[in-house]
mmCIF file of C-alpha atoms in Angstrom:
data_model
loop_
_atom_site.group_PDB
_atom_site.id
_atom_site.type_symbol
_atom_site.label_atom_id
_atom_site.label_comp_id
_atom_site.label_asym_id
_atom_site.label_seq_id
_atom_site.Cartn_x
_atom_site.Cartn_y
_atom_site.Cartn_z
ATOM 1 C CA UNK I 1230 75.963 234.034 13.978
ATOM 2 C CA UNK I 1231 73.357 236.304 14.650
ATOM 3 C CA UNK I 1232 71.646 237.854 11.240
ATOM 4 C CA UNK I 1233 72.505 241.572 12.054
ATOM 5 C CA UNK I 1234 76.334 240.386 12.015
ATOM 6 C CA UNK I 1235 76.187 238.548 9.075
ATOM 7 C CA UNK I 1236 74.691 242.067 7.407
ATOM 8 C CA UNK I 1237 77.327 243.787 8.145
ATOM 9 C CA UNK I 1238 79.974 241.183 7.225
ATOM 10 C CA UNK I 1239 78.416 241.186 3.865
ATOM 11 C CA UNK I 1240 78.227 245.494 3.599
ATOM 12 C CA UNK I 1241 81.812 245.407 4.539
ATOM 13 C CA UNK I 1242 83.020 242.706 1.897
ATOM 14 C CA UNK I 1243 80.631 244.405 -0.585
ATOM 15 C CA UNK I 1244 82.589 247.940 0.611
ATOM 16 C CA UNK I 1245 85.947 246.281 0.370
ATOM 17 C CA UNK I 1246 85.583 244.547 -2.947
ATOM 18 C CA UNK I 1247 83.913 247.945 -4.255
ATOM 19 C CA UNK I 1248 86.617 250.024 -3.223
ATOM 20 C CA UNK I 1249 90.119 247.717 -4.625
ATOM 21 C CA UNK I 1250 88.038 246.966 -7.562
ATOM 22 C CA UNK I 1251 87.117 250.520 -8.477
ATOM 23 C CA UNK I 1252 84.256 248.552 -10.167
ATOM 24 C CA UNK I 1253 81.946 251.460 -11.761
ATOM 25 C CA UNK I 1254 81.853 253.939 -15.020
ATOM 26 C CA UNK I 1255 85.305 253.280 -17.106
ATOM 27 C CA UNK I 1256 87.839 255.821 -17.392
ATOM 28 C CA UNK I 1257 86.365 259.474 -19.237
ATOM 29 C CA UNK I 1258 89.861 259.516 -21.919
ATOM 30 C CA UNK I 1259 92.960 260.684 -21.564
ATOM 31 C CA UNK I 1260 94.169 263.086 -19.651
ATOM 32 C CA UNK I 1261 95.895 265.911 -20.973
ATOM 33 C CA UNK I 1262 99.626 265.428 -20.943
ATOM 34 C CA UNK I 1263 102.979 267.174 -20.810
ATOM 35 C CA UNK I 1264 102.678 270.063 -23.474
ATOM 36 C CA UNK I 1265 105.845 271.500 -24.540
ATOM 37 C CA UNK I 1266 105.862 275.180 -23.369
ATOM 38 C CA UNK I 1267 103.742 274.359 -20.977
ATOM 39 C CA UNK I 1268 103.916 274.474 -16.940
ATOM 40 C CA UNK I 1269 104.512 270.176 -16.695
ATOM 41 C CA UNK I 1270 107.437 268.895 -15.054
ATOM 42 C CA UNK I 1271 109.108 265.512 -15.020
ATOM 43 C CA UNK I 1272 106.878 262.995 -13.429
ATOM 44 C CA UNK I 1273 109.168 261.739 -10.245
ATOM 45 C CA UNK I 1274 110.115 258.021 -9.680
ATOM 46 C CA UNK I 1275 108.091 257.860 -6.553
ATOM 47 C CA UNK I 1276 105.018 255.943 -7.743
ATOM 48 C CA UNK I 1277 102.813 254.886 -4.740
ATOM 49 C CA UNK I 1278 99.579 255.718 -5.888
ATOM 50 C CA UNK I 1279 97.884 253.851 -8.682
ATOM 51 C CA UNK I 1280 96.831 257.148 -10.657
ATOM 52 C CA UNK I 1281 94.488 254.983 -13.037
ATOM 53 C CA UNK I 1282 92.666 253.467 -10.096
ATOM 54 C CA UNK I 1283 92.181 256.877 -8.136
ATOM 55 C CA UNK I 1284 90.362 258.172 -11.306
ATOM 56 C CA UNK I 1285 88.125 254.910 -11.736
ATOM 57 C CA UNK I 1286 87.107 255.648 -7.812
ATOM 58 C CA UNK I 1287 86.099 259.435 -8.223
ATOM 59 C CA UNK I 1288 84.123 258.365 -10.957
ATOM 60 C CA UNK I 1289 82.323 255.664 -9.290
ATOM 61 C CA UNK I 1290 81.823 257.681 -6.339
ATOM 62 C CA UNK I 1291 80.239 260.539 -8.641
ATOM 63 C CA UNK I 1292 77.997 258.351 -10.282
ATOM 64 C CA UNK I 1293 76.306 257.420 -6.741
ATOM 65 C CA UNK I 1294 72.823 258.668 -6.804
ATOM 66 C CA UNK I 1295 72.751 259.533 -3.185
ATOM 67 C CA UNK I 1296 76.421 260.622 -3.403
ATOM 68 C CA UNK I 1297 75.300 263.418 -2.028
ATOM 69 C CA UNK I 1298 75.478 262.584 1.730
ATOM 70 C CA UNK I 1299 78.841 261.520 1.397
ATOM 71 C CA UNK I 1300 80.521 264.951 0.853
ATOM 72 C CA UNK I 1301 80.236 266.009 4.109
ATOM 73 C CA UNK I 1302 83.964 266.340 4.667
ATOM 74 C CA UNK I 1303 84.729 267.649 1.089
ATOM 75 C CA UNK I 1304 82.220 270.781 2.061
ATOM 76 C CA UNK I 1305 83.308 271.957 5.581
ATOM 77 C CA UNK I 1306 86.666 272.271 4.318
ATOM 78 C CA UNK I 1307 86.127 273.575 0.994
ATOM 79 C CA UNK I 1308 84.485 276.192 3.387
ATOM 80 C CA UNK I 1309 87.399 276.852 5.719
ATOM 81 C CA UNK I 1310 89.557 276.942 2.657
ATOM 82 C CA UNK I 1311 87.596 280.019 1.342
ATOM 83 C CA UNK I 1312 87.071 281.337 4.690
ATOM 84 C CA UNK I 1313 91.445 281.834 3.928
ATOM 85 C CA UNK I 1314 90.220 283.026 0.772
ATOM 86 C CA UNK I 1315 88.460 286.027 2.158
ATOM 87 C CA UNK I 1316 91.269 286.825 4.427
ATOM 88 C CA UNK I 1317 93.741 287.824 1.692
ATOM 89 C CA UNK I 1318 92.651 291.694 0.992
ATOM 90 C CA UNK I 1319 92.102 291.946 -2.577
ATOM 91 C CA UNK I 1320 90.227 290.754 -5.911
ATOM 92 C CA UNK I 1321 91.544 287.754 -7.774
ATOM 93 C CA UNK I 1322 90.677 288.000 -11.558
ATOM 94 C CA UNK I 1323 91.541 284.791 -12.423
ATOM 95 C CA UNK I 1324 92.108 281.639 -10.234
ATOM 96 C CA UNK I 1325 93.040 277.628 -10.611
ATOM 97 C CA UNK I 1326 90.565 275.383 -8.107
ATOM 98 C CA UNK I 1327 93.393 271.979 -8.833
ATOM 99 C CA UNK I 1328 91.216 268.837 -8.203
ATOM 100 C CA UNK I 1329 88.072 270.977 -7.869
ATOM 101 C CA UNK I 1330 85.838 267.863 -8.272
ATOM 102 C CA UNK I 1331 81.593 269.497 -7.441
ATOM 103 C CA UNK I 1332 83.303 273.013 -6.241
ATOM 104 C CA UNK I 1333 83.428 272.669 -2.844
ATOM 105 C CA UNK I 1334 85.442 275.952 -2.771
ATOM 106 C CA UNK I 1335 83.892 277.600 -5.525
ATOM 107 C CA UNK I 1336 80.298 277.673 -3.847
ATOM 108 C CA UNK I 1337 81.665 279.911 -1.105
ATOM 109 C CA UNK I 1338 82.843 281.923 -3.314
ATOM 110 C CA UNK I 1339 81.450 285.365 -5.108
ATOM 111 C CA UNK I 1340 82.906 287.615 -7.769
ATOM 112 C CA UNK I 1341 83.619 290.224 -5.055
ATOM 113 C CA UNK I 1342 86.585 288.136 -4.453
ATOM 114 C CA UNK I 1343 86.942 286.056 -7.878
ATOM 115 C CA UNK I 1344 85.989 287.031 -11.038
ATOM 116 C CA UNK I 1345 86.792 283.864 -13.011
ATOM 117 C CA UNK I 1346 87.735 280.143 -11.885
ATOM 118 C CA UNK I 1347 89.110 277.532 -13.523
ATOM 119 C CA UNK I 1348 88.599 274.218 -12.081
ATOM 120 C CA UNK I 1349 90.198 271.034 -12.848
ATOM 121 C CA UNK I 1350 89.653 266.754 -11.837
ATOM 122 C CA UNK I 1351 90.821 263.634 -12.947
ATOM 123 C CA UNK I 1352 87.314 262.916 -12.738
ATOM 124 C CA UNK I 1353 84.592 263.725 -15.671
ATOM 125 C CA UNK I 1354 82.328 262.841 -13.553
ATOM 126 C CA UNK I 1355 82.783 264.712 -10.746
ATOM 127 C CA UNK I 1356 83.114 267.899 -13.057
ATOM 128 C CA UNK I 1357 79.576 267.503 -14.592
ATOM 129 C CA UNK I 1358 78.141 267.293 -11.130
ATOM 130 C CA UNK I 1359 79.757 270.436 -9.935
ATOM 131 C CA UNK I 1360 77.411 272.844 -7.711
ATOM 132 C CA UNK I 1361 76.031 276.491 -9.289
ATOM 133 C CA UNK I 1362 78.682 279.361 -7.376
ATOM 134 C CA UNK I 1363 78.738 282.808 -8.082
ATOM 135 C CA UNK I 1364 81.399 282.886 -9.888
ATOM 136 C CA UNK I 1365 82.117 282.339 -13.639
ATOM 137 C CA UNK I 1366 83.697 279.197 -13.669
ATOM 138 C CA UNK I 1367 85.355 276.545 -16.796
ATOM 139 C CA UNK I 1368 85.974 273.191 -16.535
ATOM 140 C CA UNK I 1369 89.348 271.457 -17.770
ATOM 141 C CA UNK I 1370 89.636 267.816 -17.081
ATOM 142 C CA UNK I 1371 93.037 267.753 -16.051
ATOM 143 C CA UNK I 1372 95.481 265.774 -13.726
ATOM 144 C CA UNK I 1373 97.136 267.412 -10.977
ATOM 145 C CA UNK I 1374 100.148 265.919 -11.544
ATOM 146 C CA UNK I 1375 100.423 267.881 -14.661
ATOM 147 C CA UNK I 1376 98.596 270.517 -15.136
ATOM 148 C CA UNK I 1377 97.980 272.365 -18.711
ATOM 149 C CA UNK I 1378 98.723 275.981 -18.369
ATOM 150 C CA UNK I 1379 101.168 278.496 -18.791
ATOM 151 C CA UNK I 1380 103.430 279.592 -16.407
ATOM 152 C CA UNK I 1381 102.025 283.221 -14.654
ATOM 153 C CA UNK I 1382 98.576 282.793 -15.549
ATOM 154 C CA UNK I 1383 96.802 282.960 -12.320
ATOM 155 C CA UNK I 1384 96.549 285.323 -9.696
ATOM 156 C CA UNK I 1385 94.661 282.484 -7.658
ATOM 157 C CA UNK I 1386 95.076 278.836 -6.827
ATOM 158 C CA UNK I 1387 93.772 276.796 -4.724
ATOM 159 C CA UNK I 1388 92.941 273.381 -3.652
ATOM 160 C CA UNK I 1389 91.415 271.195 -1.486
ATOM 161 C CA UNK I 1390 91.439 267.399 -0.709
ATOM 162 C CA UNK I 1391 93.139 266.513 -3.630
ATOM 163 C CA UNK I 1392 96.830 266.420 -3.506
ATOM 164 C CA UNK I 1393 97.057 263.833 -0.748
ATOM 165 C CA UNK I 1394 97.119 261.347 -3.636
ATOM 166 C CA UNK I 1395 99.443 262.974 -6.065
ATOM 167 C CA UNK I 1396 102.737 260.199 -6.321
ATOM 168 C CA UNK I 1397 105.238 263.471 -6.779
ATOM 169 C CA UNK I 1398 104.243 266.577 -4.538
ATOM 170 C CA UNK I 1399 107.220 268.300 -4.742
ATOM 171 C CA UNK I 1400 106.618 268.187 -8.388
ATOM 172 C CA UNK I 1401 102.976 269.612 -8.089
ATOM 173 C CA UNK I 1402 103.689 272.309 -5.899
ATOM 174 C CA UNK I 1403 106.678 273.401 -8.482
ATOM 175 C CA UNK I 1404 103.458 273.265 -11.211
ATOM 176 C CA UNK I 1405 101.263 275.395 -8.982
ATOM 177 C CA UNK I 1406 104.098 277.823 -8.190
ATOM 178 C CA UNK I 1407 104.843 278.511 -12.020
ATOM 179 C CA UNK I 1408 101.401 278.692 -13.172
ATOM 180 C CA UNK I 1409 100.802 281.729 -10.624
ATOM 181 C CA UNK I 1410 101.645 285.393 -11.464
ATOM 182 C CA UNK I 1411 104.411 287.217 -9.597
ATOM 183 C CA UNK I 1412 102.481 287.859 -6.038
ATOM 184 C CA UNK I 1413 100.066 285.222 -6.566
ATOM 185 C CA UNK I 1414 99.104 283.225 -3.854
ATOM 186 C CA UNK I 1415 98.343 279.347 -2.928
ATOM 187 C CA UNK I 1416 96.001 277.797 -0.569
ATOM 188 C CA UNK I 1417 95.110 274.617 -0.192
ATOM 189 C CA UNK I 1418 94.123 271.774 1.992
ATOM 190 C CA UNK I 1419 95.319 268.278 2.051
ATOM 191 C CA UNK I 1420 94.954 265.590 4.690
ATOM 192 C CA UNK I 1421 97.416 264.717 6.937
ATOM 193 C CA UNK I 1422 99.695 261.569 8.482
ATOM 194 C CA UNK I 1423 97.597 261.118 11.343
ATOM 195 C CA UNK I 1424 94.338 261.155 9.147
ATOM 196 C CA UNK I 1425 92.061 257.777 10.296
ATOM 197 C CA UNK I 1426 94.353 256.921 12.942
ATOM 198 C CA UNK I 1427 91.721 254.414 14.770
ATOM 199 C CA UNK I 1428 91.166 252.673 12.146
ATOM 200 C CA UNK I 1429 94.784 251.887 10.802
ATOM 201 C CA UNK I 1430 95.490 250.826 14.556
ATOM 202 C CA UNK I 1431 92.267 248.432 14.752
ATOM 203 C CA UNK I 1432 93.429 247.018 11.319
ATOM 204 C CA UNK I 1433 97.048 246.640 11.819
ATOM 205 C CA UNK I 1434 95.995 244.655 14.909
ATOM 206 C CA UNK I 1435 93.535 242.224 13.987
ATOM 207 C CA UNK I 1436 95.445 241.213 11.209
ATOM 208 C CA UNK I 1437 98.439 240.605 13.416
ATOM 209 C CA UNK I 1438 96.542 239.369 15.656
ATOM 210 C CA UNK I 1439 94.473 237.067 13.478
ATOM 211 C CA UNK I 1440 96.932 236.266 10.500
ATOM 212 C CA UNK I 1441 100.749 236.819 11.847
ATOM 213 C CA UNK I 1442 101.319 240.318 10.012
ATOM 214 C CA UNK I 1443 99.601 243.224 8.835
ATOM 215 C CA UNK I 1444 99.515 244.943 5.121
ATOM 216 C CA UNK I 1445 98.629 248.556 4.599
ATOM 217 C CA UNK I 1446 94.968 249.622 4.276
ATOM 218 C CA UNK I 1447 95.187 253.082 4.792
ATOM 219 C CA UNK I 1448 97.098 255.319 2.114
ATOM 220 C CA UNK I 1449 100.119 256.955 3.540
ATOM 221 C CA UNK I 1450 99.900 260.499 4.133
ATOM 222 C CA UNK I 1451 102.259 263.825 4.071
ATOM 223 C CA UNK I 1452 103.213 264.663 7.842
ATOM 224 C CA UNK I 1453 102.443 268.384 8.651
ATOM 225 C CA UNK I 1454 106.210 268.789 9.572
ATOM 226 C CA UNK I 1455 107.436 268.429 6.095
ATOM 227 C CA UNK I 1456 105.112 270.589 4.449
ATOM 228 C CA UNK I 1457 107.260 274.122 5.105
ATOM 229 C CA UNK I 1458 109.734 272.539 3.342
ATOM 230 C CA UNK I 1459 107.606 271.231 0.819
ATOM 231 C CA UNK I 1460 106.925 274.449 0.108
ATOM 232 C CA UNK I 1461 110.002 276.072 0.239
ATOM 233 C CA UNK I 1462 111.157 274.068 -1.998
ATOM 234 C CA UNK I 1463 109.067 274.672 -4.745
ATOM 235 C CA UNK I 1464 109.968 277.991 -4.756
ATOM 236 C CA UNK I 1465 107.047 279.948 -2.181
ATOM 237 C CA UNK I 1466 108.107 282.218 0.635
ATOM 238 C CA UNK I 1467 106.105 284.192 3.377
ATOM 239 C CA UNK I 1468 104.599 280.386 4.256
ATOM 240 C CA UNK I 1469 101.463 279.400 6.409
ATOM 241 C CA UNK I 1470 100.996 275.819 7.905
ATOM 242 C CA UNK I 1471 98.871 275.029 9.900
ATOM 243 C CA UNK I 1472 96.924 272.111 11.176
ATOM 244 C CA UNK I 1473 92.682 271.161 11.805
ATOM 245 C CA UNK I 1474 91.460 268.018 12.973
ATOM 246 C CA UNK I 1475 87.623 267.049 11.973
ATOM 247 C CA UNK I 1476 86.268 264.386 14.025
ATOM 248 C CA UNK I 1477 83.256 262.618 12.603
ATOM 249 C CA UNK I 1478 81.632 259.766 15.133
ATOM 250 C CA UNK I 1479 79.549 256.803 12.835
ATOM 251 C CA UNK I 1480 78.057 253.798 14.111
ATOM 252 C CA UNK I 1481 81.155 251.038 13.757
ATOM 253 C CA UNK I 1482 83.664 250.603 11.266
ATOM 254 C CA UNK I 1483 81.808 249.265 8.300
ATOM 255 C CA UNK I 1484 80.386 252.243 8.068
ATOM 256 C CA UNK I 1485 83.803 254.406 8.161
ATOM 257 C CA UNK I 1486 84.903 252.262 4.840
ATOM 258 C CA UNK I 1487 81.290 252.999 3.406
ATOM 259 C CA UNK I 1488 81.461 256.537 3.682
ATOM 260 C CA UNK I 1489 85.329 256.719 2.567
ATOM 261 C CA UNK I 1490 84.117 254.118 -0.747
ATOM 262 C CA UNK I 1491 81.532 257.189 -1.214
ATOM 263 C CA UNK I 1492 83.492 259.854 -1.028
ATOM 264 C CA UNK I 1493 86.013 258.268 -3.427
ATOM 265 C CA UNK I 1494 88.760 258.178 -0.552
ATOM 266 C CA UNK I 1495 89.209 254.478 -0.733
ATOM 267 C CA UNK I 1496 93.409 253.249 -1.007
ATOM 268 C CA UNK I 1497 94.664 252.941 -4.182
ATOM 269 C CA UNK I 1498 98.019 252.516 -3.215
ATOM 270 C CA UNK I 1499 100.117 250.024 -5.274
ATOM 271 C CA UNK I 1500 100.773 247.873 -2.636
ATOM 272 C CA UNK I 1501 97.097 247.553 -1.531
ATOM 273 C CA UNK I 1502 95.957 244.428 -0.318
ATOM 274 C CA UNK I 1503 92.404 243.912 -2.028
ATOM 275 C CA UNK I 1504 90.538 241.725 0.312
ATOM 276 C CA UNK I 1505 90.487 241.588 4.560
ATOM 277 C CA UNK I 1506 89.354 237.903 5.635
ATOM 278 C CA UNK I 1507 86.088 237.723 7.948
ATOM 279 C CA UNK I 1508 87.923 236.884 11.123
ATOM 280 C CA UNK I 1509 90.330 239.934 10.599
ATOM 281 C CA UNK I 1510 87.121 242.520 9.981
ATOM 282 C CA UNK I 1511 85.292 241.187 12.733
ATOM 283 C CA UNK I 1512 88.334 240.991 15.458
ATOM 284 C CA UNK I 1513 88.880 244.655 13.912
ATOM 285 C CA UNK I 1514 85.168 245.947 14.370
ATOM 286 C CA UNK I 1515 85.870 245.010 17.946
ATOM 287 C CA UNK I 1516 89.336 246.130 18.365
ATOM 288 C CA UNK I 1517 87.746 249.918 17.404
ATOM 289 C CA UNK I 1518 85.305 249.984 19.845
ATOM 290 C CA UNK I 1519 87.120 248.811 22.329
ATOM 291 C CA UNK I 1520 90.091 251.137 22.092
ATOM 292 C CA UNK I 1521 88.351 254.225 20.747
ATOM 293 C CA UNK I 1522 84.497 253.735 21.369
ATOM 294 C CA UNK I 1523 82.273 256.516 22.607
ATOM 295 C CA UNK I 1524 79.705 255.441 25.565
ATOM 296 C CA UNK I 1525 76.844 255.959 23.020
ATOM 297 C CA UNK I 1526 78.547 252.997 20.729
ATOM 298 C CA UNK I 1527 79.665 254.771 18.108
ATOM 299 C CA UNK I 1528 83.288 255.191 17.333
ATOM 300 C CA UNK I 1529 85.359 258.556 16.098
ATOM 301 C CA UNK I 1530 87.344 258.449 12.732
ATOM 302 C CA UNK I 1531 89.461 261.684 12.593
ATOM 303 C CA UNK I 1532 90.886 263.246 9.888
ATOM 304 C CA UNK I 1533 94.228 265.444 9.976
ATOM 305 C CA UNK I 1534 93.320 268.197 7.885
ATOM 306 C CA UNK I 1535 96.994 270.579 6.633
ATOM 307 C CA UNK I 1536 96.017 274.194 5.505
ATOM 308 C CA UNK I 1537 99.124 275.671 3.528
ATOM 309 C CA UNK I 1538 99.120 279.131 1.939
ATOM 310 C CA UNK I 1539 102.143 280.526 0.007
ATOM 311 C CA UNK I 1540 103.257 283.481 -2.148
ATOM 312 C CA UNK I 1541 105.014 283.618 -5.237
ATOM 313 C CA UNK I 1542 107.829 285.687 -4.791
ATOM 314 C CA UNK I 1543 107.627 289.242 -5.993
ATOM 315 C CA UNK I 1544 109.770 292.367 -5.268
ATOM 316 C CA UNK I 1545 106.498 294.542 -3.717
ATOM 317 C CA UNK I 1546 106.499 291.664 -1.112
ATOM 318 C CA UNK I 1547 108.101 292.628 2.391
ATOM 319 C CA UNK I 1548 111.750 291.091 2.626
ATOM 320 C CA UNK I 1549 113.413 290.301 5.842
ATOM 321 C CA UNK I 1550 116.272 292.019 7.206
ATOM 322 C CA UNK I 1551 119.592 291.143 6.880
ATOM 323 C CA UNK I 1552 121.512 289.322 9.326
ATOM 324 C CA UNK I 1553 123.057 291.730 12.078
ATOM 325 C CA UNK I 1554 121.067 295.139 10.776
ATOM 326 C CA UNK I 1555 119.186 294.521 14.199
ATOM 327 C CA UNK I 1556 119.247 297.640 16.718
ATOM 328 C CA UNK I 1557 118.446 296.058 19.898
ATOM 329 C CA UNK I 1558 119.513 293.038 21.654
ATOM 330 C CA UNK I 1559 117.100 290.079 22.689
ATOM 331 C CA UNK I 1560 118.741 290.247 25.953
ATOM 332 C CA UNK I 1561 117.401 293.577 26.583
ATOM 333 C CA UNK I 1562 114.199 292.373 26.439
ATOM 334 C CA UNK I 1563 113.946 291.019 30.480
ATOM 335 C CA UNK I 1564 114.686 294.907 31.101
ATOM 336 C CA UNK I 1565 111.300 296.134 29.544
ATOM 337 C CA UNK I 1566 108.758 296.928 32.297
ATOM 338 C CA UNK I 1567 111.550 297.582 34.905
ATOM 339 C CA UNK I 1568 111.021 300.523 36.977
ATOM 340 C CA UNK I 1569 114.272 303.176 35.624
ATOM 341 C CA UNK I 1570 116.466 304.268 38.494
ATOM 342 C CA UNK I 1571 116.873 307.965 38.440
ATOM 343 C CA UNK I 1572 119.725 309.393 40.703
ATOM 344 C CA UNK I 1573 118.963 312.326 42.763
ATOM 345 C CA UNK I 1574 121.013 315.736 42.915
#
């Protein structure tokens, strides 16, 4: 085996072990709980992500020296997130950044538009490394899946990359829906099903191919289908869904788990398995470039991104009609544009 392999072998087991291990700074305390009067709701009995483990990576990943080049993806959608920001007509004096992490929203951001923000992690570490913004901002080391503030406080919230990994969604969309004032308005970002794609397929098929079955390395994702629902259900209305994909190409598929161990995107779903065997990462490595591989050699890893914005209902807000108050027929629509026959006399 040729010494350039064997590298990589051992930056991929090193990657692998790094990112099931969560090995790195230990937890930053407690996160603030369910506080009667407060905006927390029940957690659900869907548990799929290890909560614990997510926290452990962020930190680890924030405590990278040159963690830096890693948040690549974090900071051109933080940026299209505000970009939906500056859309909405009006001054928000007080907004919610949920999962904020370095304020990858809030640096696109000036008090023209916000006048204070509020952001929140899981991670301590992530919050001291936060990026200057022009706008007054306060940290709150919170989790998202309960978040510690009273219902109508915000005229703002937002989020971005973060609630892909939250075990009850409906539940933290409920949160987010009561903590914002009559009118107040969501938008976030959160990845989607088909989100790395390539490299659950190359995975899924070494392993068969190599050990008789596969297990899941890839955390399962929110489809983009469910997420007017989603939102309906927790209680927004004049809803906006829609869907991005970000392409980024890197050398082979070590270097995809690298960069998702930096940017603290590794699985920490329950039902992880920790380790892949040689055989399976090699046969995999191959597998990508084979199916997806660019002529150049390098290989794509996409990532589904899901932009959602929605209101909080309010009686200024325009209502639709009623059923039957229309005055026109959709039939008579094929007649527009036709010449009018005028009889002579």
């Amino acid at each position: 085996m040729s010494s350039g392999v064997m590298r990589s072998l051992l930056r991929a087991q090193r990657a692998l072990r790094a990112a099931s291990s969560a090995s790195g700074l230990p937890p930053a305390g407690p996160s603030p709980g369910p506080r009667r009067g407060l905006s927390a709701a029940s957690r659900g009995s869907m548990n799929v992500f290890n909560r614990e483990m997510k926290k452990k990576q962020k930190n680890w990943a924030a405590a990278l020296e040159d963690g830096h080049q890693f948040q690549y993806l974090r900071d051109e959608v933080g940026g299209r997130v505000a970009d939906r920001v500056y859309d909405v007509a009006r001054t928000f004096p007080l907004a919610l950044d949920v999962g904020g992490g370095r304020s990858h929203i809030a640096e696109h951001l000036n008090e023209d538009v916000v006048q204070r923000l509020v952001l929140t992690d899981v991670s301590e570490a992530s919050l001291r490394k936060r990026r200057a913004s022009g706008v007054l901002s306060q940290c709150v080391l919170a989790d998202e899946e309960f978040l510690p503030f009273r219902e109508n406080t915000f005229d703002l919230v937002l989020s971005s990359l973060s609630l892909h990994w939250v075990n009850d969604l409906p539940g933290a969309l409920r949160q987010i829906q009561q903590v914002l004032k009559p009118d107040g308005v969501f938008i976030g970002a959160m990845v989607g099903g088909d989100t790395l794609y390539e490299l659950r397929c190359s995975l899924q098929l070494a392993e068969t191919e190599r050990e008789g079955g596969f297990s899941p390395h890839v955390s399962p994702f929110t489809a983009g289908t469910d997420l007017g629902a989603l939102l309906g259900g927790a209680g927004f209305n004049m809803l906006t869904v829609d869907v991005d994909d970000v392409q980024v190409c890197f050398p082979g598929i070590v270097e995809v788990m690298t960069d998702l161990q930096g940017m603290g995107e590794s699985n920490c779903s329950w039902n992880r398995r920790p380790l892949l065997h040689r055989d399976t990462i090699l046969a995999a490595a191959a597998i990508y470039k084979e199916m997806y591989g660019h002529e150049d050699g390098s290989v794509p890893a996409t990532f589904q991104i899901l932009y959602l914005i929605g209101w909080k209902p309010h009686e200024s807000q325009t209502k639709p009609l009623k059923r039957g108050s229309a005055t026109a027929s959709l039939r008579d629509l094929s007649k527009i544009g036709q010449p009018t026959n005028h009889s002579r006399t």
